[in-house]
Coordinates of C-alpha atoms in Angstrom, one line a residue:
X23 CA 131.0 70.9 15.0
X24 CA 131.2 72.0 11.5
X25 CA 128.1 74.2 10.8
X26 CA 125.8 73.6 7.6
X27 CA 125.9 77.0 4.9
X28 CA 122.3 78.6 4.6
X29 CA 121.6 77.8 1.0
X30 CA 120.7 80.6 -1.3
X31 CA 117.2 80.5 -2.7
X32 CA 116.8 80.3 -6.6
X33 CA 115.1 78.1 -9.2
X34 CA 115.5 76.7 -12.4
X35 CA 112.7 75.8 -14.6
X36 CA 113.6 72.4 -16.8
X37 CA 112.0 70.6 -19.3
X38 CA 111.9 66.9 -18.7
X39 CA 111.4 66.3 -22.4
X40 CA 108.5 64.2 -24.4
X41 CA 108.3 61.5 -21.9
X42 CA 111.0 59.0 -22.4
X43 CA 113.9 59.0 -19.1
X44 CA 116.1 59.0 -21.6
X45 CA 114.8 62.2 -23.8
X46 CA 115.9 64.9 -21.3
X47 CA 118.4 67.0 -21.9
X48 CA 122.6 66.3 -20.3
X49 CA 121.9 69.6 -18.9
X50 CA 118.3 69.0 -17.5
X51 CA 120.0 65.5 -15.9
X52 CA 122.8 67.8 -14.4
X53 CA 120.9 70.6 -13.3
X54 CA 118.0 67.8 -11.8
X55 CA 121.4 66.1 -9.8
X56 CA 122.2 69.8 -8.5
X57 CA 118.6 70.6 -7.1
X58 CA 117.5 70.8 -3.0
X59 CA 114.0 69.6 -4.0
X60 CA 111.9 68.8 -7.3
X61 CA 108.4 69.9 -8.0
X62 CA 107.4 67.7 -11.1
X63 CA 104.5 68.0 -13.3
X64 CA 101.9 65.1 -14.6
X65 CA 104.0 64.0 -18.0
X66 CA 107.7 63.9 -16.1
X67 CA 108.4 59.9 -16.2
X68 CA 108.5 58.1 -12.5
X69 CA 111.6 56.3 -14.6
X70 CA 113.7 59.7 -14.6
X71 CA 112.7 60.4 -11.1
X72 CA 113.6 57.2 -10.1
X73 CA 117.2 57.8 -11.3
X74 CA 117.8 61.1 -8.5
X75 CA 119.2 61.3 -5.6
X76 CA 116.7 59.4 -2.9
X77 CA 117.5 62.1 -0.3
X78 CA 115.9 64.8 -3.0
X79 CA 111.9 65.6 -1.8
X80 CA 110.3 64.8 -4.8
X81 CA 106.9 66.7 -5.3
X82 CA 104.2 66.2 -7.3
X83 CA 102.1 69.1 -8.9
X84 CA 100.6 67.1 -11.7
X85 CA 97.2 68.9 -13.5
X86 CA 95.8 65.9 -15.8
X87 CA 92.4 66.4 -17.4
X88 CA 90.8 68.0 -14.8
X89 CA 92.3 66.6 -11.8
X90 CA 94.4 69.2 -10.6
X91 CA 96.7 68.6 -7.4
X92 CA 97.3 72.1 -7.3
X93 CA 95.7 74.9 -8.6
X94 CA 98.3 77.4 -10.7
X95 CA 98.3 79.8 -7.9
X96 CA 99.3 77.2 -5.2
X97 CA 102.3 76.0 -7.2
X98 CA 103.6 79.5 -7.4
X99 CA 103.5 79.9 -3.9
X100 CA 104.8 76.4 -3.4
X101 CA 108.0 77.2 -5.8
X102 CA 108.9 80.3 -3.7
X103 CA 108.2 79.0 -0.3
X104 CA 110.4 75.8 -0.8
X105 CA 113.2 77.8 -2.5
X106 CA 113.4 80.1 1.0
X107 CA 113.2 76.9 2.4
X108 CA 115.3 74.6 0.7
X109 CA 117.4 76.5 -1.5
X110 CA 117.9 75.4 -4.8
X111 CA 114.2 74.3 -6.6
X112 CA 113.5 72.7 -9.8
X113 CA 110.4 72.9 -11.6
X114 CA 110.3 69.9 -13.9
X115 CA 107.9 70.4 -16.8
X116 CA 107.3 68.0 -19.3
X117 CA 108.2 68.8 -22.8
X118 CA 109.5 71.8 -22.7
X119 CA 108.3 74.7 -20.4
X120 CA 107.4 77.5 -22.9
X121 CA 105.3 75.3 -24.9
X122 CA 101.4 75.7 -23.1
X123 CA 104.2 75.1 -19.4
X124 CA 102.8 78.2 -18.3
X125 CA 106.8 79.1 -17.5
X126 CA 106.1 83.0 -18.0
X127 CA 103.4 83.0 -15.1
X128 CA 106.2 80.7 -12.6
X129 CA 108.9 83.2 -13.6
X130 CA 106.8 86.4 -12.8
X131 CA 105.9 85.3 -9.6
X132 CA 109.0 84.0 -8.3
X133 CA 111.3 86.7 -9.6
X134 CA 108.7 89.3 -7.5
X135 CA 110.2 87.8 -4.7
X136 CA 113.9 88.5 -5.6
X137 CA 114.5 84.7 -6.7
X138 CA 116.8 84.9 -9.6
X139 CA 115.4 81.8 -11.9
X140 CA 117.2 79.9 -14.9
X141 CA 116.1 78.3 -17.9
X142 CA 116.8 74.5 -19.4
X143 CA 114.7 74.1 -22.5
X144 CA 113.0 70.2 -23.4
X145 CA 112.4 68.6 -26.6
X146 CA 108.9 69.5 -27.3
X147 CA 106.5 66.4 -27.1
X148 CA 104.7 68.4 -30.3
X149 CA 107.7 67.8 -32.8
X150 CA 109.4 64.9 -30.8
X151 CA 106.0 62.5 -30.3
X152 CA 105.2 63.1 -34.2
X153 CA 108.7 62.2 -35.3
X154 CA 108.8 58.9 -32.8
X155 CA 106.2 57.3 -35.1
X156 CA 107.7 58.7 -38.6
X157 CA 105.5 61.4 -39.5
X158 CA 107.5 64.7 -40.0
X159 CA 106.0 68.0 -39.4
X160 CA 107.2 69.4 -43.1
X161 CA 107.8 67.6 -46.1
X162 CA 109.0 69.0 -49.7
X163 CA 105.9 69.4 -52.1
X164 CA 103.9 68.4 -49.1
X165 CA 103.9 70.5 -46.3
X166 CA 106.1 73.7 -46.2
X167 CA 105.3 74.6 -42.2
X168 CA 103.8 72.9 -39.2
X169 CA 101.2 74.6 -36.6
X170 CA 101.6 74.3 -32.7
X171 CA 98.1 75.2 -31.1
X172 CA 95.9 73.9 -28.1
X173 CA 92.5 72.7 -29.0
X174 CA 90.7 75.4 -27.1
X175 CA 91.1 78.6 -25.0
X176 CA 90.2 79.1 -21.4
X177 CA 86.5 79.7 -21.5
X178 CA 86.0 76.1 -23.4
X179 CA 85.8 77.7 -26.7
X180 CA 87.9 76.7 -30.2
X181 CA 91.1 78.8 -30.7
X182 CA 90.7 80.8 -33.9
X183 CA 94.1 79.2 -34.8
X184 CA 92.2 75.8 -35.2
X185 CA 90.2 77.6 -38.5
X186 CA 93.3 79.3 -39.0
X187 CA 95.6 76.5 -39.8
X188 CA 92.4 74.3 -40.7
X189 CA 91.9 77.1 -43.6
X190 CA 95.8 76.3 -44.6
X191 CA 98.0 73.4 -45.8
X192 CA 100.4 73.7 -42.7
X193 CA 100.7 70.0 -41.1
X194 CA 98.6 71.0 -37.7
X195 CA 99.7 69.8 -34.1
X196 CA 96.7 69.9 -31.4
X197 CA 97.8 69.4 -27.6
X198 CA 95.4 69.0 -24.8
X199 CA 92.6 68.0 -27.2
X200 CA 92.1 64.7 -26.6
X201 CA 88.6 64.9 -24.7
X202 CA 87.3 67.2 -28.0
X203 CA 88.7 65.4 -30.4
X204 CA 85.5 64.8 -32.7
X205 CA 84.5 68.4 -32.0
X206 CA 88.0 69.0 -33.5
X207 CA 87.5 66.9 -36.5
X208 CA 84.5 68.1 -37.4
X209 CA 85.5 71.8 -37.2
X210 CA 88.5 71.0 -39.6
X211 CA 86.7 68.9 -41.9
X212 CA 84.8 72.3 -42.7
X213 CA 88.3 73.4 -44.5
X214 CA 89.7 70.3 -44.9
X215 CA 88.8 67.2 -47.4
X216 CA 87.3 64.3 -45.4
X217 CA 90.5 62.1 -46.6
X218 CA 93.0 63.7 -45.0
X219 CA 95.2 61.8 -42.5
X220 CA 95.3 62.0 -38.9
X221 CA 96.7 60.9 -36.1
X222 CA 96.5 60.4 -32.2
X223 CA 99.2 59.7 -30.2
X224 CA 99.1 58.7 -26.4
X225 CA 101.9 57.8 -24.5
X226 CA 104.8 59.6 -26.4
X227 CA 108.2 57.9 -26.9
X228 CA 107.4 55.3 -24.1
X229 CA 107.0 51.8 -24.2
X230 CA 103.2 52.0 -23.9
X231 CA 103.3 54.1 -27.0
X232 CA 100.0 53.9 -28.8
X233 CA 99.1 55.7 -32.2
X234 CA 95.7 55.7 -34.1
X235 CA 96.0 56.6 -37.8
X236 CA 93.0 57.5 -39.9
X237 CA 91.3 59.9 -42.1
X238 CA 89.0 62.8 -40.5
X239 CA 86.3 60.8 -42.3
X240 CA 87.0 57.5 -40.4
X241 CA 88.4 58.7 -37.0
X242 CA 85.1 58.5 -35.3
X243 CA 85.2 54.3 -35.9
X244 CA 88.4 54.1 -33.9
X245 CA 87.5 56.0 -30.7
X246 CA 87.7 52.9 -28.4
X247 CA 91.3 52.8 -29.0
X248 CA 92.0 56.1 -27.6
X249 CA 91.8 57.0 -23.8
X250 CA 90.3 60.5 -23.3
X251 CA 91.1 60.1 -19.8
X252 CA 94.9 60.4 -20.9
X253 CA 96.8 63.7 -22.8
X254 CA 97.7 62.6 -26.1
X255 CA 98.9 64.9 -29.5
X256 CA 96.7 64.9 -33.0
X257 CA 98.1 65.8 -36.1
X258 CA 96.2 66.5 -38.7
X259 CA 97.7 67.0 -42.3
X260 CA 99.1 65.0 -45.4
X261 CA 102.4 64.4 -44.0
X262 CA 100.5 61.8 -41.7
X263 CA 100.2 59.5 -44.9
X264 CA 103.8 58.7 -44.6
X265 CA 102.7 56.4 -41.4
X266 CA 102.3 53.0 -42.5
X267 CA 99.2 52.5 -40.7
X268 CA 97.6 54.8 -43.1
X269 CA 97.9 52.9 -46.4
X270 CA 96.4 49.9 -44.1
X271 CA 93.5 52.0 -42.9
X272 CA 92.9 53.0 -46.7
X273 CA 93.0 49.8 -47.8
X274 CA 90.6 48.7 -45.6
X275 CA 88.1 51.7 -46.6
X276 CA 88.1 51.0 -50.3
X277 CA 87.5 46.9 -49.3
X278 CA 84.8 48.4 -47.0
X279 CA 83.1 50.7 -49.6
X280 CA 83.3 47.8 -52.4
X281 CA 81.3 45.7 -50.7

């Protein structure tokens, strides 16, 4: 009988991309085809995990807005106790993992147990979800930069950044601030006219794809089409005027105030 080889531990961290199956990276796909088992986060598409092997354990360690299958700590020692077990172990982050993935924290833990760990970067949903619906981050005599941030820090409290780039002209990109986003608006509108464009958008890249476009002034009247119970990306800034939605939303406020 011919005798199975004891697989050698190790793991490789790979992002899964902005949320379409077909976003991720040939390398991601190959190293995904290569793993022993997958632990997979909340915005990893059931499409691309549909596509792997069927004999791969598949395991979800999804955190979406407050409903957390695992707490951080638990999917550490998850990661390190199914690579002695399995072998080869991919964590499959959406986006990509150094962009809020918490990748630094994984890496630290596992490599304190001698488990060397690799990296396949993702398209970032924060540049990728923007650009799906036609709004570029910079923009010649518009916008010079763009600003990654997450809407608050982890007491509950605003990220300086938000006044920061609120304070600037940079086109600003808000993640995981969906649940706050009128607290948001309200906070840039301080530094910020009230006609400047925004946008939400829920679903990145897939076919349920939704995107609100508005002004900070008007936002508030087009809450009902945005599910707080979902993540989602805002982008605030003048480049979101080159969305077609926004001529029709302005058009509709100058009918509105001339009547």
């Amino acid at each position: 009988m011919k005798m199975e080889l004891e697989k050698t531990a190790k793991v490789s961290l790979v992002g899964a991309g902005p949320g379409a199956k077909d976003l991720i990276t040939v390398r991601g796909l190959k190293v995904l085809n290569e793993a022993d088992v997958i632990l997979y986060d909340a915005l990893v598409s059931d499409e691309l995990l549909s596509e792997l092997r069927t004999d791969m354990p598949k395991i979800y360690t999804g955190k979406r807005c407050g409903k957390h299958s695992h707490t951080q700590d638990e999917i550490n020692e998850l990661i390190v106790k199914y690579a002695f077990e399995f072998g080869h172990v991919v964590r499959l982050k959406g986006g990509d993992p150094f962009v809020f993935g918490r990748a630094n924290e994984e890496i630290e833990y596992v490599e304190a147990f001698g488990i060397p760990v690799s990296i396949v970067p993702g398209i970032s949903s924060s540049i990728a979800v923007p650009s799906s619906q036609g709004i570029p981050m910079t923009k010649r005599g518009v916008s010079s930069s763009f600003w990654v941030m997450t809407a608050t820090k982890k007491d509950g409290t605003f990220s300086q950044d938000l006044q920061y780039a609120a304070k600037s002209s940079t086109t600003m990109v808000i993640l995981m601030g969906i649940r706050k986003l009128i607290e948001i608006v309200d906070e840039v509108s301080k530094y910020r006219g009230r006609m400047t464009p925004i946008a939400v958008i829920q679903n990145g890249t897939t076919e349920n794809e939704s995107c609100v476009v508005a002004s900070l002034d008007s936002i508030q009247h087009h809450t009902s089409n945005i599910d707080t119970t979902m993540h989602g990306i805002i982008v605030i800034g003048d480049v979101v005027a080159d969305h077609p939605s926004f001529f029709e939303e302005e058009v509709q406020r100058i009918l509105h105030d001339a009547i």
